Short mmCIF file of C-alpha atoms and ligand atoms in Angstrom, two decimals:
data_model
loop_
_atom_site.label_atom_id
_atom_site.label_comp_id
_atom_site.label_asym_id
_atom_site.label_seq_id
_atom_site.Cartn_x
_atom_site.Cartn_y
_atom_site.Cartn_z
CA GLN A 1 150.42 63.98 91.65
CA HIS A 2 147.73 65.46 93.14
CA ASN A 3 145.57 66.67 90.01
CA PRO A 4 142.60 64.47 89.34
CA HIS A 5 142.56 65.62 85.86
CA TRP A 6 138.60 66.62 86.12
CA TRP A 7 136.70 67.79 83.06
CA GLY A 8 135.23 71.22 82.87
CA ASN A 9 133.58 72.16 86.20
CA ARG A 10 133.14 68.58 87.45
CA ASN A 11 134.62 67.93 90.93
CA THR A 12 132.98 64.88 92.59
CA ILE A 13 134.34 61.34 92.39
CA VAL A 14 132.01 58.20 92.93
CA HIS A 15 133.11 54.91 94.30
CA LEU A 16 131.00 52.07 92.40
CA PHE A 17 132.14 49.54 94.76
CA GLU A 18 131.81 46.00 93.01
CA TRP A 19 130.26 47.18 89.95
CA LYS A 20 131.03 45.33 86.62
CA TRP A 21 132.89 47.19 83.89
CA SER A 22 129.93 46.89 81.19
CA ASP A 23 127.55 48.55 83.95
CA ILE A 24 129.96 51.46 84.76
CA ALA A 25 130.26 52.33 81.07
CA GLN A 26 126.55 52.36 80.43
CA GLU A 27 126.05 54.17 83.81
CA CYS A 28 129.09 57.07 82.68
CA GLU A 29 126.67 57.49 79.37
CA SER A 30 123.27 57.33 81.17
CA PHE A 31 123.63 58.92 84.48
CA LEU A 32 127.10 60.12 85.41
CA GLY A 33 128.13 62.30 82.66
CA PRO A 34 124.61 63.81 82.22
CA ARG A 35 124.79 64.49 86.20
CA GLY A 36 128.12 65.94 86.16
CA PHE A 37 130.15 63.52 87.88
CA ALA A 38 133.81 63.97 87.55
CA GLY A 39 135.23 60.30 87.86
CA VAL A 40 134.66 56.73 89.22
CA GLN A 41 136.74 54.79 91.51
CA VAL A 42 136.41 51.15 90.66
CA SER A 43 137.08 48.02 92.40
CA PRO A 44 140.49 46.01 91.61
CA VAL A 45 140.91 45.13 88.03
CA ASN A 46 143.51 42.23 88.51
CA GLU A 47 143.09 38.85 89.09
CA ASN A 48 142.32 37.54 92.59
CA ILE A 49 141.92 34.84 94.63
CA ILE A 50 138.48 32.94 94.70
CA ALA A 51 137.01 32.68 98.43
CA ALA A 52 134.45 30.80 99.53
CA GLY A 53 130.69 32.62 99.44
CA ARG A 54 132.59 35.16 97.34
CA PRO A 55 133.16 38.02 99.74
CA TRP A 56 133.91 41.32 98.22
CA TRP A 57 137.34 41.24 100.02
CA GLU A 58 138.81 38.37 97.69
CA ARG A 59 139.56 41.01 95.33
CA TYR A 60 142.27 42.39 97.68
CA GLN A 61 144.22 39.26 97.29
CA PRO A 62 145.88 39.24 94.05
CA ILE A 63 147.07 36.20 92.22
CA SER A 64 148.48 38.01 89.04
CA TYR A 65 148.28 41.26 86.80
CA LYS A 66 146.06 39.78 84.33
CA LEU A 67 142.82 42.18 84.24
CA THR A 68 140.09 39.51 84.87
CA THR A 69 137.86 39.74 87.81
CA ARG A 70 134.12 39.29 88.35
CA SER A 71 133.75 42.85 87.07
CA GLY A 72 134.94 41.76 83.77
CA ASN A 73 137.92 41.24 81.19
CA GLU A 74 140.30 43.29 80.03
CA GLU A 75 138.55 44.08 76.78
CA GLU A 76 135.40 45.20 78.86
CA PHE A 77 137.89 47.65 81.31
CA GLY A 78 139.50 49.09 78.09
CA ASP A 79 135.73 49.65 76.57
CA MET A 80 134.43 51.27 79.96
CA VAL A 81 137.45 53.44 80.13
CA ARG A 82 136.98 54.80 76.72
CA ARG A 83 133.16 55.28 76.98
CA CYS A 84 133.40 57.00 80.43
CA ASN A 85 136.24 59.17 78.98
CA ASP A 86 134.27 60.10 76.08
CA VAL A 87 131.53 61.58 78.39
CA GLY A 88 133.97 63.57 80.54
CA VAL A 89 134.19 60.92 83.31
CA ARG A 90 137.56 59.73 84.49
CA ILE A 91 138.37 56.31 86.08
CA TYR A 92 140.51 55.65 89.05
CA VAL A 93 141.63 52.10 89.73
CA ASP A 94 142.15 50.62 93.21
CA VAL A 95 145.40 49.09 93.17
CA LEU A 96 147.11 46.63 95.37
CA LEU A 97 150.81 47.26 95.44
CA ASN A 98 151.55 46.07 99.02
CA HIS A 99 150.75 42.52 98.64
CA MET A 100 149.55 39.43 97.11
CA SER A 101 147.08 36.91 98.74
CA GLY A 102 146.72 35.29 101.93
CA ASP A 103 147.08 31.63 102.79
CA PHE A 104 145.07 28.95 100.83
CA ASP A 105 145.44 25.35 101.08
CA GLY A 106 147.00 23.81 98.09
CA VAL A 107 147.09 25.35 95.02
CA ALA A 108 144.80 28.37 94.54
CA VAL A 109 143.16 29.17 90.95
CA GLY A 110 142.52 33.02 90.70
CA THR A 111 139.47 34.59 88.58
CA ALA A 112 141.77 34.52 85.42
CA GLY A 113 142.56 30.43 85.80
CA THR A 114 146.00 31.30 86.85
CA GLU A 115 147.42 28.75 89.67
CA ALA A 116 149.56 29.92 92.52
CA GLU A 117 150.68 28.55 95.68
CA PRO A 118 150.32 31.53 98.46
CA ARG A 119 151.73 29.65 101.11
CA LYS A 120 155.24 28.93 99.42
CA LYS A 121 154.85 32.79 97.90
CA SER A 122 154.64 31.12 94.50
CA PHE A 123 152.82 33.25 92.06
CA PRO A 124 153.92 32.00 88.47
CA GLY A 125 151.21 34.29 86.97
CA VAL A 126 153.50 37.56 87.61
CA PRO A 127 156.11 35.71 88.25
CA TYR A 128 156.89 36.33 92.04
CA THR A 129 158.61 33.82 94.06
CA ALA A 130 159.56 33.96 97.74
CA GLN A 131 162.65 36.01 97.43
CA ASP A 132 160.26 38.94 96.28
CA PHE A 133 158.62 39.18 99.62
CA HIS A 134 159.16 40.40 103.20
CA PRO A 135 159.91 37.29 105.32
CA THR A 136 156.65 36.30 107.20
CA CYS A 137 155.71 38.05 110.36
CA GLU A 138 152.74 39.41 112.07
CA ILE A 139 151.77 42.94 112.74
CA THR A 140 150.78 42.99 116.44
CA ASP A 141 152.17 46.75 117.25
CA TRP A 142 150.61 49.56 114.79
CA ASN A 143 153.20 51.76 116.15
CA ASP A 144 156.07 49.96 115.09
CA ARG A 145 157.15 51.07 111.74
CA PHE A 146 158.94 47.91 110.82
CA GLN A 147 156.18 45.51 111.67
CA VAL A 148 153.75 47.89 109.77
CA GLN A 149 155.82 48.00 106.71
CA GLN A 150 157.57 44.83 106.45
CA CYS A 151 155.11 42.49 108.14
CA GLU A 152 151.59 41.00 106.69
CA LEU A 153 148.71 42.80 106.80
CA VAL A 154 146.05 40.31 108.14
CA GLY A 155 148.25 37.52 106.51
CA LEU A 156 148.68 38.57 103.04
CA LYS A 157 151.97 38.03 101.45
CA ASP A 158 153.90 41.19 101.63
CA LEU A 159 155.83 42.20 98.56
CA ASP A 160 159.18 44.08 99.00
CA GLN A 161 158.88 47.21 96.90
CA SER A 162 162.59 47.90 97.49
CA SER A 163 163.58 45.14 94.79
CA ASP A 164 164.07 46.02 91.45
CA TRP A 165 162.07 43.30 90.12
CA VAL A 166 158.95 43.95 92.24
CA ARG A 167 159.26 47.62 91.21
CA SER A 168 159.58 46.74 87.63
CA LYS A 169 156.16 44.52 87.85
CA LEU A 170 154.27 46.99 89.72
CA ILE A 171 155.12 49.93 87.11
CA GLU A 172 154.66 47.57 84.20
CA PHE A 173 150.94 46.73 85.79
CA LEU A 174 150.24 50.48 86.27
CA ASP A 175 151.32 51.60 82.64
CA HIS A 176 149.08 49.06 81.27
CA LEU A 177 146.43 50.49 82.99
CA ILE A 178 147.50 54.23 81.93
CA GLU A 179 148.05 52.89 78.44
CA LEU A 180 144.27 51.82 78.48
CA GLY A 181 143.04 55.44 79.52
CA VAL A 182 142.82 55.55 83.40
CA ALA A 183 143.16 58.88 85.26
CA GLY A 184 145.01 57.57 88.34
CA PHE A 185 144.92 55.04 91.21
CA ARG A 186 143.76 54.53 94.81
CA VAL A 187 146.63 53.14 96.34
CA ASP A 188 145.46 50.57 98.83
CA ALA A 189 147.39 50.00 102.15
CA ALA A 190 149.93 52.88 101.28
CA LYS A 191 150.79 53.02 104.77
CA HIS A 192 152.10 49.56 104.86
CA MET A 193 154.84 50.60 102.25
CA ALA A 194 157.72 52.79 102.59
CA SER A 195 157.23 56.22 101.35
CA GLU A 196 160.51 56.20 99.55
CA ASP A 197 159.71 53.06 97.50
CA LEU A 198 156.38 54.52 96.56
CA GLU A 199 157.91 57.52 95.38
CA TYR A 200 160.22 55.68 93.08
CA ILE A 201 157.26 53.77 91.52
CA TYR A 202 154.88 56.99 90.98
CA SER A 203 157.68 58.94 89.50
CA SER A 204 158.50 56.08 87.24
CA LEU A 205 155.02 55.91 85.65
CA SER A 206 154.13 56.93 82.05
CA ASN A 207 152.26 60.01 81.54
CA LEU A 208 148.50 59.61 80.99
CA ASN A 209 147.36 58.70 77.28
CA ILE A 210 146.69 61.50 75.00
CA ASP A 211 144.64 59.47 73.02
CA HIS A 212 141.90 59.53 75.87
CA GLY A 213 142.03 63.48 75.69
CA PHE A 214 144.65 63.76 78.66
CA PRO A 215 146.86 66.74 77.76
CA HIS A 216 150.65 66.14 76.96
CA ASN A 217 152.70 65.51 80.13
CA SER A 218 149.92 64.56 82.53
CA ARG A 219 150.86 62.67 85.39
CA PRO A 220 148.65 60.05 86.84
CA PHE A 221 146.42 61.15 90.15
CA ILE A 222 147.57 59.10 93.07
CA PHE A 223 145.46 58.91 96.06
CA GLN A 224 146.83 56.75 98.91
CA GLU A 225 144.99 54.74 101.71
CA VAL A 226 146.71 55.93 104.77
CA ILE A 227 144.57 55.58 108.12
CA ASP A 228 145.89 58.13 110.49
CA HIS A 229 143.91 59.14 113.44
CA GLY A 230 146.58 61.27 115.02
CA HIS A 231 149.64 60.63 116.68
CA GLU A 232 150.83 57.46 114.68
CA THR A 233 154.35 56.39 114.03
CA VAL A 234 153.66 55.98 110.31
CA SER A 235 151.71 59.27 109.39
CA ARG A 236 149.96 60.81 106.47
CA ASP A 237 152.20 63.52 106.42
CA GLU A 238 155.06 60.91 104.98
CA TYR A 239 152.77 60.47 101.91
CA LYS A 240 150.98 63.69 101.35
CA ASP A 241 153.65 65.14 98.89
CA LEU A 242 153.65 62.28 96.66
CA GLY A 243 149.83 62.34 96.32
CA ALA A 244 146.41 62.72 98.02
CA VAL A 245 145.83 60.94 101.19
CA THR A 246 142.54 59.54 102.45
CA GLU A 247 141.39 62.06 105.15
CA PHE A 248 140.21 59.29 107.65
CA ARG A 249 139.46 62.17 110.58
CA PHE A 250 137.20 64.02 108.12
CA SER A 251 134.83 61.04 107.85
CA GLU A 252 134.78 60.23 111.72
CA GLU A 253 134.21 64.13 112.49
CA ILE A 254 131.38 64.51 109.91
CA GLY A 255 129.97 61.38 111.29
CA ASN A 256 130.22 62.68 114.67
CA ALA A 257 128.76 65.97 114.01
CA PHE A 258 125.58 64.73 112.01
CA ARG A 259 124.87 61.84 114.46
CA GLY A 260 124.56 64.81 117.01
CA ASN A 261 127.81 64.25 119.19
CA ASN A 262 128.86 67.67 118.23
CA ALA A 263 126.95 70.39 117.59
CA LEU A 264 127.06 71.66 114.10
CA LYS A 265 127.74 75.38 114.69
CA TRP A 266 131.34 74.00 115.24
CA LEU A 267 131.72 73.24 111.57
CA GLN A 268 132.39 76.77 110.81
CA SER A 269 135.94 76.21 111.12
CA TRP A 270 135.69 72.65 109.08
CA GLY A 271 138.99 71.82 107.49
CA THR A 272 142.62 72.55 108.20
CA GLY A 273 140.94 73.99 111.36
CA TRP A 274 140.09 70.64 112.48
CA GLY A 275 143.64 69.32 112.17
CA PHE A 276 142.64 67.96 108.53
CA LEU A 277 145.33 67.78 105.59
CA PRO A 278 145.62 70.75 103.53
CA SER A 279 142.52 70.95 101.16
CA GLY A 280 144.49 69.71 97.89
CA GLN A 281 145.93 66.93 99.45
CA ALA A 282 142.86 65.29 101.04
CA LEU A 283 140.70 62.77 99.65
CA THR A 284 137.40 63.23 101.51
CA PHE A 285 134.48 61.18 102.15
CA VAL A 286 131.84 60.46 104.75
CA ASP A 287 132.20 56.66 104.46
CA ASN A 288 134.46 54.29 102.58
CA HIS A 289 134.05 50.43 101.83
CA ASP A 290 135.62 49.46 105.17
CA ASN A 291 134.65 51.83 107.70
CA GLN A 292 130.93 51.70 106.39
CA ARG A 293 131.21 48.27 107.75
CA ASP A 294 132.45 48.94 111.08
CA ALA A 295 130.24 50.18 114.06
CA GLY A 296 131.00 53.82 115.39
CA ALA A 297 130.74 57.20 114.39
CA VAL A 298 130.77 56.75 110.82
CA LEU A 299 127.75 57.17 108.89
CA ASN A 300 126.70 54.81 106.22
CA TYR A 301 123.31 54.34 104.15
CA LYS A 302 121.59 52.77 106.96
CA SER A 303 121.05 56.26 108.55
CA PRO A 304 119.59 57.97 105.71
CA ARG A 305 118.58 61.10 107.34
CA GLN A 306 121.88 61.79 108.82
CA TYR A 307 123.78 60.26 105.89
CA LYS A 308 122.31 62.69 103.09
CA MET A 309 122.97 65.55 105.64
CA ALA A 310 126.44 64.71 106.02
CA THR A 311 126.68 64.30 102.26
CA ALA A 312 125.34 67.63 101.61
CA PHE A 313 127.74 69.32 103.83
CA HIS A 314 130.64 67.19 102.44
CA LEU A 315 129.87 68.41 98.87
CA ALA A 316 128.87 72.23 99.80
CA TYR A 317 131.80 72.82 102.05
CA PRO A 318 134.80 73.85 100.15
CA TYR A 319 137.21 71.26 101.35
CA GLY A 320 139.12 68.55 99.96
CA ILE A 321 138.85 66.19 96.95
CA SER A 322 135.48 64.34 97.21
CA ARG A 323 134.24 60.76 97.07
CA VAL A 324 131.02 59.85 97.15
CA MET A 325 130.35 56.10 98.12
CA SER A 326 127.96 53.74 96.29
CA SER A 327 127.39 50.45 98.40
CA PHE A 328 125.65 47.57 98.02
CA ALA A 329 123.52 46.28 100.89
CA PHE A 330 125.24 44.29 103.49
CA ASP A 331 124.32 42.41 106.80
CA ASP A 332 128.20 41.73 108.05
CA HIS A 333 131.55 42.28 106.92
CA ASP A 334 131.67 39.20 104.54
CA THR A 335 128.23 39.83 102.48
CA PRO A 336 129.29 39.40 99.05
CA PRO A 337 127.79 42.11 96.28
CA PRO A 338 124.50 40.89 94.66
CA GLN A 339 125.13 37.80 92.58
CA ASP A 340 123.41 34.94 90.88
CA ALA A 341 123.39 31.44 91.87
CA GLN A 342 126.56 30.79 89.60
CA GLU A 343 128.06 33.52 91.84
CA ARG A 344 128.10 36.05 88.93
CA ILE A 345 127.87 39.62 90.03
CA ILE A 346 124.43 40.94 88.70
CA SER A 347 123.89 44.34 86.87
CA PRO A 348 121.90 46.90 88.95
CA GLU A 349 118.37 47.52 88.09
CA PHE A 350 116.49 50.90 88.49
CA ASP A 351 113.06 51.69 89.56
CA GLU A 352 110.94 54.51 87.49
CA ASP A 353 112.66 57.09 89.73
CA GLY A 354 116.26 55.90 88.78
CA ALA A 355 116.63 54.24 92.11
CA CYS A 356 118.40 51.00 92.35
CA VAL A 357 116.41 47.88 93.63
CA ASN A 358 118.04 44.54 93.38
CA GLY A 359 120.64 44.75 96.38
CA TRP A 360 122.58 47.75 95.06
CA ILE A 361 122.08 50.98 97.31
CA CYS A 362 123.33 53.37 94.68
CA GLU A 363 123.73 56.34 97.06
CA HIS A 364 124.82 58.34 94.05
CA ARG A 365 121.27 57.96 92.47
CA TRP A 366 119.63 59.36 95.46
CA ARG A 367 118.09 63.05 94.37
CA GLN A 368 119.43 64.48 97.51
CA ILE A 369 122.90 63.29 96.59
CA TYR A 370 123.26 63.67 93.05
CA ALA A 371 121.76 67.30 93.33
CA MET A 372 124.64 68.08 95.75
CA VAL A 373 127.11 67.17 93.01
CA GLY A 374 125.36 69.29 90.69
CA PHE A 375 125.47 72.21 93.40
CA LYS A 376 129.28 71.48 93.99
CA ASN A 377 129.72 71.90 90.00
CA ALA A 378 127.66 75.00 90.16
CA VAL A 379 129.68 76.86 92.91
CA ARG A 380 132.92 75.85 91.91
CA ASP A 381 135.86 78.27 92.70
CA THR A 382 133.45 80.32 94.84
CA GLU A 383 134.50 81.22 98.67
CA ILE A 384 132.31 80.32 101.67
CA THR A 385 130.76 83.50 103.21
CA GLY A 386 127.80 84.45 105.32
CA TRP A 387 127.97 81.83 107.88
CA TRP A 388 125.09 82.05 110.38
CA ASP A 389 124.29 79.61 113.31
CA ASN A 390 121.74 79.31 116.10
CA GLY A 391 124.73 78.73 118.73
CA ASP A 392 123.56 74.90 118.29
CA ASN A 393 122.43 72.50 115.37
CA GLN A 394 120.96 74.98 112.91
CA ILE A 395 123.60 76.30 110.65
CA SER A 396 123.71 78.18 107.19
CA PHE A 397 126.14 79.55 104.59
CA CYS A 398 126.81 80.65 101.26
CA ARG A 399 129.11 79.76 98.33
CA GLY A 400 129.80 83.35 97.06
CA HIS A 401 126.84 84.64 95.28
CA LYS A 402 126.10 81.28 93.44
CA GLY A 403 124.82 78.73 96.15
CA PHE A 404 123.32 78.76 99.77
CA LEU A 405 122.80 75.76 102.18
CA ALA A 406 120.74 75.55 105.45
CA PHE A 407 120.83 72.68 108.02
CA ASN A 408 118.37 71.90 110.98
CA ASN A 409 119.79 69.16 113.27
CA ASN A 410 117.91 70.64 116.12
CA LEU A 411 114.42 68.84 117.51
CA TYR A 412 112.55 72.22 116.87
CA ASP A 413 111.83 73.81 113.21
CA LEU A 414 114.32 76.27 111.48
CA SER A 415 111.88 79.13 110.39
CA GLN A 416 113.56 82.72 109.66
CA ASP A 417 114.74 84.81 107.26
CA LEU A 418 118.31 84.46 106.19
CA ASN A 419 121.22 85.84 103.84
CA THR A 420 121.41 83.55 100.92
CA CYS A 421 123.92 85.98 99.21
CA LEU A 422 121.99 84.84 95.90
CA PRO A 423 120.89 87.54 93.37
CA ALA A 424 117.05 88.39 93.81
CA GLY A 425 114.65 85.62 92.26
CA THR A 426 113.01 82.47 93.06
CA TYR A 427 115.36 79.41 93.68
CA CYS A 428 114.13 75.60 93.99
CA ASP A 429 115.44 73.67 96.75
CA VAL A 430 117.26 70.70 95.07
CA ILE A 431 117.14 68.52 97.79
CA SER A 432 113.12 68.47 98.85
CA GLY A 433 112.67 68.50 94.86
CA SER A 434 113.93 69.02 91.36
CA LEU A 435 113.49 72.11 88.84
CA ILE A 436 111.53 70.27 85.97
CA ASP A 437 110.60 72.34 82.82
CA GLY A 438 110.77 75.74 84.83
CA SER A 439 109.00 74.70 87.92
CA CYS A 440 109.99 73.45 91.26
CA THR A 441 108.61 69.98 92.61
CA GLY A 442 109.70 70.72 96.14
CA LYS A 443 110.24 73.88 98.16
CA SER A 444 110.86 77.06 96.71
CA VAL A 445 112.68 80.33 98.43
CA THR A 446 112.06 83.76 97.16
CA VAL A 447 114.83 86.02 97.63
CA ASN A 448 114.73 89.69 97.99
CA GLU A 449 116.83 92.71 96.62
CA ASN A 450 118.94 92.24 99.90
CA GLY A 451 119.83 88.62 99.18
CA TYR A 452 117.31 87.44 102.17
CA GLY A 453 114.90 84.75 101.75
CA TYR A 454 112.41 82.95 104.34
CA ILE A 455 114.13 79.53 105.10
CA HIS A 456 111.98 76.71 106.53
CA ILE A 457 113.18 73.46 107.69
CA GLY A 458 110.68 71.46 110.13
CA SER A 459 112.41 69.09 112.63
CA ASP A 460 110.17 66.42 111.22
CA ASP A 461 110.72 67.31 107.42
CA PHE A 462 111.96 64.39 105.48
CA ASP A 463 115.49 66.04 105.03
CA GLY A 464 117.27 68.44 107.39
CA VAL A 465 118.90 70.36 104.54
CA LEU A 466 118.07 72.88 101.95
CA ALA A 467 120.15 73.76 99.09
CA LEU A 468 119.75 76.77 96.48
CA HIS A 469 121.92 77.37 93.56
CA VAL A 470 122.07 79.66 90.56
CA ASP A 471 121.37 76.55 88.20
CA ALA A 472 118.20 76.11 89.71
CA LYS A 473 116.53 79.33 89.66
CA VAL A 474 112.87 79.02 88.80
C1 QV4 B 501 142.68 35.96 108.68
C2 QV4 B 501 142.96 36.53 109.97
C3 QV4 B 501 144.45 37.25 110.38
C4 QV4 B 501 145.33 35.87 109.77
C5 QV4 B 501 145.05 35.74 108.18
C6 QV4 B 501 146.14 34.56 107.74
O1 QV4 B 501 142.26 37.31 110.33
O2 QV4 B 501 144.57 37.54 111.43
O3 QV4 B 501 146.84 36.61 109.69
O4 QV4 B 501 143.65 34.95 108.15
O5 QV4 B 501 145.72 33.21 108.22
C7 QV4 B 501 140.49 38.80 104.62
C8 QV4 B 501 139.72 38.35 106.17
C9 QV4 B 501 140.65 38.09 107.11
C10 QV4 B 501 141.87 37.19 106.52
C11 QV4 B 501 142.58 37.93 105.50
C12 QV4 B 501 143.65 36.72 104.81
O6 QV4 B 501 138.61 39.17 106.21
O7 QV4 B 501 139.96 37.65 108.28
O8 QV4 B 501 142.62 37.27 107.69
O9 QV4 B 501 141.46 38.06 104.32
O10 QV4 B 501 143.07 35.41 104.44
C13 QV4 B 501 139.99 43.66 102.64
C14 QV4 B 501 139.22 43.24 104.05
C15 QV4 B 501 139.96 42.37 104.99
C16 QV4 B 501 140.39 41.13 103.94
C17 QV4 B 501 141.39 41.82 103.07
C18 QV4 B 501 142.00 40.60 102.01
O11 QV4 B 501 138.87 44.39 104.80
O12 QV4 B 501 138.85 41.74 105.74
O13 QV4 B 501 140.99 39.98 105.03
O14 QV4 B 501 140.45 42.59 102.28
O15 QV4 B 501 140.92 39.81 101.64
C19 QV4 B 501 144.26 48.36 108.11
C20 QV4 B 501 145.17 48.90 106.93
C21 QV4 B 501 144.44 49.33 105.81
C22 QV4 B 501 143.13 48.32 105.56
C23 QV4 B 501 142.41 48.11 106.81
C24 QV4 B 501 141.31 47.19 106.35
O16 QV4 B 501 146.06 49.85 107.47
O17 QV4 B 501 145.05 49.49 104.58
O18 QV4 B 501 143.24 47.63 107.81
N1 QV4 B 501 142.53 48.74 104.19
C25 QV4 B 501 142.64 48.06 102.91
C26 QV4 B 501 141.32 48.06 101.97
C27 QV4 B 501 140.55 46.83 102.70
C28 QV4 B 501 141.53 45.57 102.18
C29 QV4 B 501 143.01 45.75 102.45
C30 QV4 B 501 143.51 47.16 103.04
C31 QV4 B 501 143.86 44.83 102.20
O19 QV4 B 501 140.89 49.23 102.10
O20 QV4 B 501 139.48 46.68 101.87
O21 QV4 B 501 141.28 44.71 103.13
O22 QV4 B 501 143.97 44.67 100.86
O23 QV4 B 501 143.53 49.79 108.58
#
């Protein structure tokens, strides 16, 4: 179940973290569809616990499978899926199959008003009782398979997916979402479930809904969250044949490279050459909603220059199933999404350039990022050719005869004639500007009969990358 069911030449997913369904529907119609995004990963859709201060992570603590959260209700969800599918943008849901909520003093009331007693492992809204869970124990050794898969991840009540009842409830929940028109799922904490149990669940799911434009017999796309830095007892390899797997090594290594810890010239063998999963099994990202909050090698929106370069490389190099992060501003791990005094999530607002202004970061609306989504569509199905580097942190390469990229992460200028592999003509650099009514608002590059053009990226230019492609010819 590795096919994401993209429409046309589209091939980038965006994670609209914590967005409301009505806002996503609007975004599909007004921005994502027109800009060629392939799909949206949405935050968990089912009822969750209400935590003090409303941290984003309360949504990772389910109470029932009713589709009411701070993002909206079932009707709004269904409306969003239909409107997004209508403009060729697929919806993938973040689903929690591993666990229910953690401890809560007394009776908890969820976002749909359902009561539960997590301490007693009692979730009448499903219903689940204590016998549907593994006995309580703590994960202390992450290389102990039993602990990782049968104890509680940060105290979250651990469902027993080998039980027929639990399986039937999970399948019913996922089938309900398929009925509503989703294209697939991000499976949270997949590593904490036995792959045999997941295989049973995935293979029992319905085909995608033909009323939403999916061909007959389409299987739901599955991408599984398995964090594997290498040498782990529970490895990504146990899951990769069931569906795609999040390739965390990609995120760490691309961060290292663009932070300058590793020369860009080494990126020539990017992908499986770096020990990553085969391309069609790897869900790739510069950062995700968890690791953007950790200090370390991973880049996030707070280092915009390097972040845009890393994202450009991510979307230009033909490896993996690409996902772009779209964040809200945070100070620490618990910062809630933008919300009003009644703790309702607020809608993003945009300035005249289309950038978000009220607490939402909306990386996907940064020109340098959405332009690379367009680049990736324009060069789809071409190979990488014409690699050049200066032996250090300046590199360039072509995508067939359709696109060209150059990066300068050195402290001196890149100024020279390079092979762009493009047909002769003048091209607009889609990083420093846009092609509007036939004229380029940024740098232009003239390519001669031999495919060469003069490339300049100053060390103090606003962006350290330049991108040309055939759909942006002046
Ligand atoms: C606290 C203590 C625990 C204690 C527990 C019980 O820290 O030691 O056992 O109380 O008393 C929140 C709090 C956390 C709290 C927990 C339970 O932050 O302190 O535990 O609730 O009350 C998200 C957040 C977590 C959050 C969780 C549930 O990141 O902080 O925990 O949601 O709300 C591993 C896994 C990987 C996982 C990653 C974070 O292999 O699968 O850790 N990633 C996914 C999601 C992630 C989510 C979960 C899994 C859980 O991407 O966002 O965690 O669904 O690497």
